[in-house]
Short mmCIF file of C-alpha atoms in Angstrom, two decimals:
data_model
loop_
_atom_site.label_atom_id
_atom_site.label_comp_id
_atom_site.label_asym_id
_atom_site.label_seq_id
_atom_site.Cartn_x
_atom_site.Cartn_y
_atom_site.Cartn_z
CA MET A 16 -30.18 -46.33 14.63
CA SER A 17 -26.41 -46.16 15.07
CA ALA A 18 -25.03 -43.13 16.94
CA ASN A 19 -22.38 -42.53 14.31
CA ARG A 20 -23.44 -42.78 10.71
CA ILE A 21 -22.75 -41.57 7.19
CA GLU A 22 -25.33 -42.28 4.53
CA PHE A 23 -25.28 -40.92 1.00
CA ARG A 24 -27.69 -41.39 -1.86
CA GLY A 25 -27.44 -40.52 -5.55
CA LEU A 26 -24.18 -38.58 -5.22
CA SER A 27 -23.10 -37.11 -8.55
CA ARG A 28 -20.33 -34.73 -9.41
CA ARG A 29 -19.06 -33.42 -12.73
CA PHE A 30 -15.96 -31.39 -13.54
CA GLY A 31 -16.96 -29.60 -16.72
CA ARG A 32 -18.04 -32.30 -19.15
CA LEU A 33 -16.41 -35.09 -17.16
CA ALA A 34 -18.81 -37.00 -14.93
CA VAL A 35 -16.61 -38.23 -12.07
CA LEU A 36 -19.35 -39.53 -9.77
CA ALA A 37 -22.68 -40.81 -11.07
CA ARG A 38 -25.41 -41.61 -8.55
CA VAL A 39 -23.27 -43.27 -5.90
CA ASP A 40 -24.98 -44.68 -2.78
CA GLY A 41 -23.51 -45.95 0.46
CA CYS A 42 -24.01 -46.29 4.19
CA VAL A 43 -21.65 -46.90 7.10
CA ALA A 44 -22.31 -46.95 10.84
CA SER A 45 -20.48 -47.22 14.19
CA GLY A 46 -17.63 -49.71 14.24
CA GLU A 47 -17.75 -50.32 10.47
CA VAL A 48 -15.42 -49.65 7.55
CA LEU A 49 -16.81 -48.82 4.13
CA PRO A 50 -14.19 -49.45 1.44
CA VAL A 51 -14.28 -47.45 -1.79
CA ARG A 52 -12.39 -49.04 -4.66
CA GLY A 53 -11.56 -47.92 -8.16
CA ARG A 54 -8.84 -47.13 -10.64
CA ASN A 55 -6.98 -43.81 -10.65
CA GLY A 56 -9.42 -41.10 -11.71
CA SER A 57 -12.50 -43.19 -10.87
CA GLY A 58 -13.72 -40.60 -8.33
CA LYS A 59 -12.63 -42.06 -4.98
CA SER A 60 -11.08 -38.82 -3.75
CA THR A 61 -13.97 -36.79 -5.15
CA LEU A 62 -16.42 -38.96 -3.17
CA LEU A 63 -14.44 -38.47 0.04
CA ARG A 64 -14.14 -34.73 -0.56
CA CYS A 65 -17.90 -34.55 -0.99
CA LEU A 66 -18.46 -36.52 2.22
CA ALA A 67 -16.02 -34.26 4.09
CA GLY A 68 -17.85 -31.16 2.90
CA LEU A 69 -14.83 -29.95 0.94
CA LEU A 70 -16.65 -30.26 -2.38
CA ALA A 71 -20.32 -29.72 -3.12
CA PRO A 72 -21.94 -32.57 -5.06
CA ASP A 73 -24.02 -31.60 -8.10
CA ALA A 74 -26.78 -33.93 -6.96
CA GLY A 75 -27.55 -36.33 -4.15
CA GLU A 76 -27.90 -36.27 -0.42
CA ILE A 77 -25.44 -36.79 2.45
CA VAL A 78 -26.63 -37.52 5.98
CA ALA A 79 -23.97 -37.59 8.70
CA ALA A 80 -24.48 -38.04 12.42
CA GLU A 81 -22.05 -38.06 15.32
CA GLU A 82 -23.16 -39.45 18.67
CA GLY A 83 -26.73 -39.25 17.39
CA ARG A 84 -26.46 -35.58 16.41
CA ALA A 85 -26.84 -34.59 12.75
CA LEU A 86 -23.81 -32.85 11.28
CA GLU A 87 -24.39 -30.35 8.51
CA GLY A 88 -22.39 -27.81 6.54
CA GLU A 89 -19.49 -26.25 8.41
CA GLU A 90 -19.98 -28.45 11.47
CA ARG A 91 -19.67 -31.63 9.38
CA ARG A 92 -16.48 -30.32 7.82
CA ARG A 93 -14.98 -29.43 11.20
CA ARG A 94 -15.98 -32.63 12.98
CA ILE A 95 -14.87 -35.14 10.37
CA GLY A 96 -11.37 -36.64 10.48
CA TYR A 97 -9.70 -36.62 7.07
CA VAL A 98 -6.52 -38.22 5.76
CA ALA A 99 -5.75 -37.59 2.09
CA PRO A 100 -2.80 -36.99 -0.20
CA ASP A 101 -4.00 -33.42 -0.91
CA LEU A 102 -3.74 -32.49 2.77
CA ALA A 103 -0.66 -30.33 3.29
CA PHE A 104 0.86 -28.40 6.18
CA TYR A 105 2.84 -25.19 6.65
CA GLU A 106 6.34 -25.97 5.49
CA GLU A 107 7.86 -22.99 7.32
CA LEU A 108 6.56 -24.29 10.65
CA THR A 109 7.70 -27.28 12.66
CA VAL A 110 5.54 -30.37 13.07
CA GLY A 111 4.72 -29.28 16.65
CA GLU A 112 3.82 -25.75 15.57
CA ASN A 113 1.59 -27.07 12.79
CA LEU A 114 -0.34 -29.36 15.10
CA GLY A 115 -0.33 -26.66 17.80
CA PHE A 116 -1.95 -24.23 15.35
CA PHE A 117 -4.73 -26.66 14.45
CA SER A 118 -5.18 -27.49 18.16
CA HIS A 119 -5.68 -23.76 18.86
CA LEU A 120 -8.27 -23.53 16.10
CA ARG A 121 -10.18 -26.46 17.54
CA GLY A 122 -9.72 -25.49 21.19
CA ILE A 123 -7.82 -28.67 22.00
CA PRO A 124 -5.21 -28.79 24.80
CA PRO A 125 -1.63 -28.90 23.43
CA ALA A 126 -1.04 -32.13 25.39
CA VAL A 127 -3.33 -34.00 22.97
CA ALA A 128 -1.15 -32.93 20.02
CA THR A 129 2.02 -33.90 21.89
CA GLU A 130 0.56 -37.29 22.72
CA LEU A 131 -0.49 -37.92 19.10
CA LEU A 132 2.92 -36.92 17.76
CA ALA A 133 4.54 -39.40 20.13
CA ARG A 134 2.04 -42.03 19.01
CA VAL A 135 2.85 -41.59 15.31
CA ASP A 136 6.54 -41.22 16.17
CA LEU A 137 7.16 -37.77 14.69
CA PRO A 138 9.76 -35.30 15.99
CA ALA A 139 7.88 -32.13 17.04
CA GLU A 140 10.80 -29.84 16.29
CA ARG A 141 11.31 -30.99 12.66
CA ARG A 142 10.17 -28.45 10.03
CA ALA A 143 7.19 -29.77 8.03
CA GLY A 144 9.03 -28.81 4.83
CA ALA A 145 11.81 -31.22 5.79
CA LEU A 146 9.58 -34.26 6.32
CA SER A 147 9.78 -37.32 4.09
CA SER A 148 6.58 -38.42 2.32
CA GLY A 149 6.03 -41.17 4.89
CA MET A 150 6.44 -38.71 7.77
CA ARG A 151 3.98 -36.35 6.09
CA GLN A 152 1.48 -39.22 6.04
CA ARG A 153 2.04 -39.78 9.77
CA LEU A 154 1.38 -36.06 10.34
CA ARG A 155 -1.86 -36.37 8.33
CA TRP A 156 -2.97 -39.15 10.68
CA ALA A 157 -2.15 -37.04 13.74
CA PHE A 158 -4.04 -34.09 12.22
CA ALA A 159 -7.08 -36.24 11.43
CA LEU A 160 -7.34 -37.65 14.97
CA LEU A 161 -6.55 -34.42 16.83
CA HIS A 162 -10.19 -33.63 17.68
CA ARG A 163 -11.15 -37.27 18.35
CA PRO A 164 -13.59 -37.52 15.43
CA ARG A 165 -16.15 -40.31 15.23
CA LEU A 166 -16.34 -40.13 11.42
CA LEU A 167 -13.06 -40.81 9.64
CA LEU A 168 -12.50 -40.42 5.89
CA LEU A 169 -9.28 -42.08 4.72
CA ASP A 170 -8.02 -41.59 1.18
CA GLU A 171 -5.14 -44.01 0.55
CA PRO A 172 -4.42 -44.09 4.31
CA PHE A 173 -1.27 -46.21 4.25
CA GLN A 174 0.36 -44.50 1.28
CA ASN A 175 4.13 -44.00 1.73
CA LEU A 176 4.13 -45.45 5.25
CA ASP A 177 6.89 -47.88 6.20
CA GLY A 178 6.14 -51.09 8.12
CA PRO A 179 6.04 -49.58 11.62
CA GLY A 180 4.15 -46.56 10.28
CA GLU A 181 1.45 -48.73 8.74
CA GLN A 182 1.25 -50.79 11.92
CA THR A 183 0.67 -47.63 13.97
CA ALA A 184 -1.96 -46.35 11.52
CA ARG A 185 -3.77 -49.69 11.59
CA ALA A 186 -3.69 -49.68 15.41
CA LEU A 187 -5.11 -46.13 15.47
CA LEU A 188 -7.88 -47.20 13.07
CA ALA A 189 -8.67 -50.29 15.17
CA GLU A 190 -8.93 -48.15 18.33
CA HIS A 191 -11.14 -45.68 16.49
CA LEU A 192 -13.51 -48.47 15.40
CA ALA A 193 -13.47 -50.14 18.83
CA GLY A 194 -14.52 -46.80 20.33
CA GLY A 195 -17.61 -46.70 18.10
CA GLY A 196 -16.10 -44.66 15.28
CA LEU A 197 -16.60 -45.42 11.60
CA ALA A 198 -14.38 -45.07 8.54
CA VAL A 199 -14.75 -44.69 4.80
CA VAL A 200 -11.53 -45.90 3.18
CA ALA A 201 -10.64 -45.18 -0.45
CA SER A 202 -7.90 -47.16 -2.12
CA PRO A 203 -7.14 -48.48 -5.62
CA VAL A 204 -6.11 -51.81 -4.10
CA LEU A 205 -7.93 -54.18 -1.80
CA LEU A 206 -6.89 -53.46 1.81
CA SER A 207 -7.26 -55.94 4.60
CA LEU A 208 -9.24 -54.04 7.25
CA PRO A 209 -11.43 -55.01 10.22
CA ALA A 210 -15.26 -54.88 10.17
CA THR A 211 -15.34 -54.25 6.45
CA LEU A 212 -18.61 -53.81 4.57
CA ASP A 213 -19.06 -54.62 0.86
CA ALA A 214 -16.95 -52.20 -1.13
CA ILE A 215 -18.29 -49.45 -3.33
CA ASP A 216 -16.67 -50.19 -6.68
CA LEU A 217 -16.41 -47.00 -8.74
CA ASP A 218 -15.09 -48.86 -11.80
CA ARG A 219 -18.52 -50.37 -12.46
CA MET B 16 -13.88 -28.13 24.36
CA ARG B 17 -14.24 -25.57 21.59
CA SER B 18 -12.09 -22.60 20.70
CA THR B 19 -13.61 -19.13 20.89
CA TRP B 20 -13.98 -17.01 17.78
CA ILE B 21 -11.37 -14.54 19.04
CA ALA B 22 -8.91 -17.34 19.89
CA GLU B 23 -9.32 -18.79 16.38
CA ALA B 24 -8.75 -15.40 14.72
CA ALA B 25 -5.72 -14.80 16.97
CA ALA B 26 -4.30 -18.23 16.08
CA VAL B 27 -4.59 -17.46 12.34
CA PHE B 28 -2.98 -14.04 12.88
CA ALA B 29 -0.09 -15.53 14.86
CA LYS B 30 0.39 -18.38 12.38
CA ASP B 31 0.56 -15.98 9.41
CA TRP B 32 3.16 -13.80 11.16
CA ARG B 33 5.19 -16.83 12.18
CA CYS B 34 5.21 -18.12 8.59
CA GLU B 35 6.04 -14.65 7.27
CA LEU B 36 8.92 -14.14 9.68
CA ARG B 37 10.39 -17.49 8.59
CA ALA B 38 9.83 -17.10 4.81
CA LYS B 39 9.76 -13.29 4.45
CA HIS B 40 7.63 -13.39 1.27
CA ALA B 41 5.53 -10.26 1.84
CA ILE B 42 7.91 -8.18 3.95
CA ALA B 43 10.73 -8.38 1.41
CA THR B 44 8.45 -7.60 -1.57
CA LEU B 45 6.54 -4.81 0.12
CA GLY B 46 9.55 -3.18 1.78
CA LEU B 47 11.67 -3.17 -1.35
CA PHE B 48 8.82 -1.84 -3.49
CA ALA B 49 7.87 0.93 -1.03
CA VAL B 50 11.38 2.24 -0.40
CA THR B 51 12.41 2.09 -4.07
CA SER B 52 9.28 3.94 -5.24
CA LEU B 53 9.76 6.67 -2.65
CA ILE B 54 13.41 7.22 -3.43
CA VAL B 55 12.79 7.33 -7.19
CA ALA B 56 9.90 9.79 -6.72
CA SER B 57 11.87 12.02 -4.36
CA LEU B 58 14.86 12.10 -6.71
CA ALA B 59 12.63 13.14 -9.59
CA LEU B 60 10.25 15.47 -7.73
CA GLY B 61 12.07 16.24 -4.46
CA PRO B 62 12.28 19.63 -2.70
CA VAL B 63 13.98 21.40 -5.57
CA GLY B 64 11.60 20.00 -8.19
CA ILE B 65 8.22 21.33 -7.01
CA ASP B 66 7.05 23.94 -4.50
CA THR B 67 5.57 23.25 -1.05
CA ALA B 68 1.89 23.44 -2.03
CA GLU B 69 2.40 21.00 -4.87
CA ARG B 70 4.33 18.65 -2.59
CA VAL B 71 1.45 18.64 -0.08
CA ALA B 72 -0.91 17.82 -2.96
CA PHE B 73 1.38 15.22 -4.46
CA ALA B 74 2.73 13.35 -1.41
CA PRO B 75 -0.61 11.77 -0.34
CA VAL B 76 -1.16 10.43 -3.86
CA LEU B 77 2.34 8.97 -3.85
CA ILE B 78 1.91 7.42 -0.39
CA TRP B 79 -1.43 5.78 -1.21
CA LEU B 80 -0.30 4.59 -4.63
CA ILE B 81 2.67 2.92 -2.98
CA LEU B 82 0.39 1.34 -0.36
CA LEU B 83 -2.02 0.19 -3.08
CA PHE B 84 0.68 -1.44 -5.18
CA ALA B 85 2.34 -2.90 -2.12
CA THR B 86 -1.04 -4.40 -1.21
CA ALA B 87 -1.55 -5.77 -4.72
CA ALA B 88 1.97 -7.20 -4.76
CA GLY B 89 2.01 -8.85 -1.37
CA LEU B 90 -1.34 -9.37 0.24
CA PRO B 91 -3.23 -11.57 -2.27
CA ARG B 92 -0.77 -14.24 -1.23
CA ALA B 93 -2.74 -14.52 2.00
CA PHE B 94 -5.13 -16.96 0.32
CA VAL B 95 -3.45 -17.74 -3.02
CA HIS B 96 -0.50 -19.24 -1.15
CA GLU B 97 -2.84 -21.36 1.00
CA GLU B 98 -4.55 -22.73 -2.12
CA GLU B 99 -1.33 -23.29 -4.08
CA THR B 100 0.38 -25.15 -1.25
CA HIS B 101 -2.82 -27.12 -0.39
CA THR B 102 -2.82 -25.91 3.22
CA ALA B 103 -6.29 -24.49 2.50
CA THR B 104 -7.78 -27.99 2.92
CA ALA B 105 -6.54 -28.30 6.51
CA LEU B 106 -7.77 -24.75 7.21
CA ARG B 107 -11.22 -25.52 5.78
CA LEU B 108 -11.43 -28.57 8.03
CA SER B 109 -10.34 -26.70 11.17
CA ALA B 110 -11.30 -23.01 11.18
CA SER B 111 -14.59 -21.17 11.26
CA PRO B 112 -14.73 -19.03 8.09
CA SER B 113 -15.48 -15.70 9.79
CA ALA B 114 -12.68 -16.15 12.35
CA LEU B 115 -10.31 -17.10 9.54
CA PHE B 116 -11.30 -13.95 7.64
CA ALA B 117 -10.80 -11.79 10.74
CA GLY B 118 -7.38 -13.33 11.43
CA LYS B 119 -6.23 -12.90 7.83
CA ALA B 120 -7.55 -9.30 7.68
CA ALA B 121 -5.82 -8.45 10.98
CA TYR B 122 -2.58 -9.90 9.63
CA SER B 123 -2.91 -7.88 6.39
CA PHE B 124 -3.60 -4.73 8.38
CA SER B 125 -0.57 -5.26 10.60
CA VAL B 126 1.67 -5.77 7.55
CA LEU B 127 0.26 -2.65 5.93
CA ALA B 128 0.70 -0.69 9.18
CA ALA B 129 4.36 -1.73 9.23
CA VAL B 130 4.76 -0.50 5.63
CA GLU B 131 2.97 2.75 6.52
CA ALA B 132 5.28 3.25 9.49
CA VAL B 133 8.20 3.30 7.03
CA VAL B 134 6.58 5.00 4.04
CA ALA B 135 4.91 7.99 5.74
CA PRO B 136 7.92 9.37 7.68
CA LEU B 137 10.23 8.59 4.76
CA ALA B 138 7.95 10.44 2.32
CA ALA B 139 7.78 13.45 4.66
CA ALA B 140 11.57 13.47 5.04
CA LEU B 141 12.47 12.95 1.38
CA LEU B 142 9.90 15.47 0.10
CA GLN B 143 10.62 17.85 3.02
CA ILE B 144 7.05 18.23 4.17
CA ASP B 145 6.09 19.46 7.65
CA VAL B 146 3.10 17.47 8.85
CA ALA B 147 0.56 20.08 10.01
CA ARG B 148 -1.75 17.62 11.82
CA PRO B 149 0.16 14.49 12.92
CA GLY B 150 -2.88 13.03 14.73
CA LEU B 151 -4.98 13.31 11.60
CA LEU B 152 -2.19 11.73 9.54
CA ALA B 153 -2.10 8.76 11.94
CA GLY B 154 -5.89 8.52 11.69
CA ALA B 155 -5.84 8.68 7.88
CA LEU B 156 -3.19 5.97 7.68
CA ALA B 157 -4.97 3.78 10.23
CA LEU B 158 -8.44 4.10 8.69
CA GLY B 159 -7.23 3.94 5.08
CA GLY B 160 -4.91 1.04 5.86
CA PHE B 161 -7.65 -0.83 7.68
CA GLY B 162 -10.07 -0.46 4.77
CA LEU B 163 -7.38 -1.45 2.28
CA ALA B 164 -6.44 -4.52 4.33
CA VAL B 165 -10.00 -5.76 4.87
CA ALA B 166 -11.10 -5.15 1.27
CA SER B 167 -7.96 -6.73 -0.19
CA THR B 168 -8.34 -9.78 2.10
CA LEU B 169 -11.83 -10.40 0.74
CA LEU B 170 -10.65 -9.80 -2.82
CA ALA B 171 -7.71 -12.15 -2.26
CA ALA B 172 -10.09 -14.89 -1.10
CA ILE B 173 -12.22 -14.46 -4.23
CA VAL B 174 -9.18 -14.36 -6.50
CA ALA B 175 -7.65 -17.48 -4.91
CA GLN B 176 -10.63 -19.56 -6.08
CA GLY B 177 -10.34 -18.51 -9.73
CA ARG B 178 -8.07 -18.60 -12.71
CA GLY B 179 -6.22 -15.56 -14.10
CA ARG B 180 -5.63 -14.38 -10.57
CA THR B 181 -3.66 -11.18 -11.26
CA THR B 182 -6.15 -9.87 -13.81
CA LEU B 183 -9.08 -10.83 -11.62
CA PHE B 184 -7.59 -8.99 -8.63
CA ALA B 185 -7.10 -5.82 -10.69
CA ALA B 186 -10.61 -5.97 -12.15
CA LEU B 187 -12.27 -6.54 -8.78
CA ALA B 188 -10.06 -4.11 -6.89
CA PHE B 189 -10.83 -1.11 -9.11
CA PRO B 190 -14.46 -0.45 -8.08
CA VAL B 191 -13.90 -1.54 -4.48
CA LEU B 192 -10.72 0.38 -3.73
CA VAL B 193 -11.04 3.60 -5.74
CA PRO B 194 -13.55 5.23 -3.33
CA LEU B 195 -11.38 4.24 -0.36
CA LEU B 196 -8.22 5.63 -1.95
CA ALA B 197 -9.94 8.91 -2.89
CA LEU B 198 -11.04 9.37 0.74
CA ALA B 199 -7.67 8.34 2.17
CA VAL B 200 -5.80 10.73 -0.15
CA ALA B 201 -8.10 13.63 0.77
CA LEU B 202 -7.70 12.99 4.51
CA THR B 203 -3.93 12.59 4.23
CA ARG B 204 -3.75 15.83 2.26
CA ALA B 205 -5.67 17.56 5.06
CA ALA B 206 -3.24 16.12 7.59
CA LEU B 207 -0.32 17.60 5.63
CA GLY B 208 -1.78 21.11 5.73
CA ALA B 209 -4.49 21.40 3.08
CA GLU B 210 -7.96 22.53 4.05
CA VAL B 211 -10.02 19.80 5.75
CA ALA B 212 -13.03 18.82 3.67
CA ALA B 213 -16.10 18.19 5.80
CA GLY B 214 -17.30 14.64 6.28
CA ILE B 215 -14.27 12.79 4.91
CA LEU B 216 -13.35 11.22 8.22
CA ALA B 217 -16.92 10.01 8.72
CA GLN B 218 -17.07 8.64 5.17
CA LEU B 219 -13.83 6.73 5.71
CA VAL B 220 -15.16 5.25 8.97
CA LEU B 221 -18.36 4.31 7.16
CA TYR B 222 -16.42 2.66 4.33
CA ASP B 223 -14.37 0.63 6.82
CA ALA B 224 -17.48 -0.47 8.72
CA THR B 225 -19.24 -1.42 5.47
CA VAL B 226 -16.35 -3.41 4.05
CA THR B 227 -15.82 -5.21 7.39
CA VAL B 228 -19.46 -6.27 7.66
CA ALA B 229 -19.53 -7.21 3.96
CA GLY B 230 -16.34 -9.21 4.36
CA LEU B 231 -17.59 -11.15 7.39
CA MET B 232 -20.88 -11.90 5.60
CA LEU B 233 -19.49 -12.71 2.16
CA PHE B 234 -16.37 -14.61 3.11
CA PRO B 235 -18.09 -17.87 4.17
CA ALA B 236 -19.81 -17.98 0.75
CA VAL B 237 -16.47 -17.46 -0.99
CA TRP B 238 -14.55 -19.88 1.20
CA ASN B 239 -17.03 -22.73 1.55
CA PRO B 240 -17.47 -25.09 -1.42
#
């Protein structure tokens, strides 16, 4: 069995009377990308939020393992890397202070944050509130990779990125996969990605 | 490498102060409210309005009402702001719930202590009260403020998850905070010269211990999905 793995069976989630996810199954292992496709409102983000442990499914089972070790509850939430449009940062703080804060919480040396900021080409001293939407997306990537996760959940990962930004994000994803990591990628459009499995189509 | 619980709580505390010092949401609201209330009360009921015994009876009520309303006005933002600005997602992914609660409660307590440091001497000066037992007054403010901060942090976390946040805070705060305020008023009154009622200090310590343990145990259930 693969050291890194996310498997989910029969995932369902309702918001009031609206059934957003209905018995969704999927499995992804080391070095693979599982695409999740669907129109706006089809439940892509809800599925990723459930997998991240940010939302409890009404029914179904999620099994996640990192380096062969099962991740459950709070540990799954803290180990997973997550890029999504609903991920925001402290606007009063600079980019460096934001990443420094999350480094402190995770016990990561500040040098890792500095290195990641250089990699995504973000100025550490710029206030997060003054970032453009593309720069915010770069910061989300830096945040997601800060703790070197093996399981990466990417909700519209290239949204708002310019050409060089998308190139950097794709390079980071390729390195993550080459290192044995896995990714679940949600997008309304078909993305060209390496090692891609058959997509979960939530429009069906 | 993994951060320690204390380091996580300290990081949350430092982050909240850093954000507050840049934005000045709570400080401005709380400071303005506290000073205005005291000045209005002292103008209406100051030294010439009521005699010394009545002032000793009245001042603790005024002080704790100001601290209560300052808490209600400023501190729920601890979590409501995180939810409204969507920074709560990043926090949920990065922090252990109990350390987050401890950091937020410590921040709330430090803000409240700063308000107390202004309100208590100002109340004594404006109402011309000689503090009979300064040590006891400091103890009453510290213990009462601690209980108020911890309880309101937990309430703020509950309120941040729901709709009708202001009403919900008031409804939840009433049964939780009334016993604390009654004890804090009685101890403050004793510090200002009234007779010390037996057991109040112990009851206040017990309340603080209970609300702290309850907060640390309940918060993960409130915070986690």
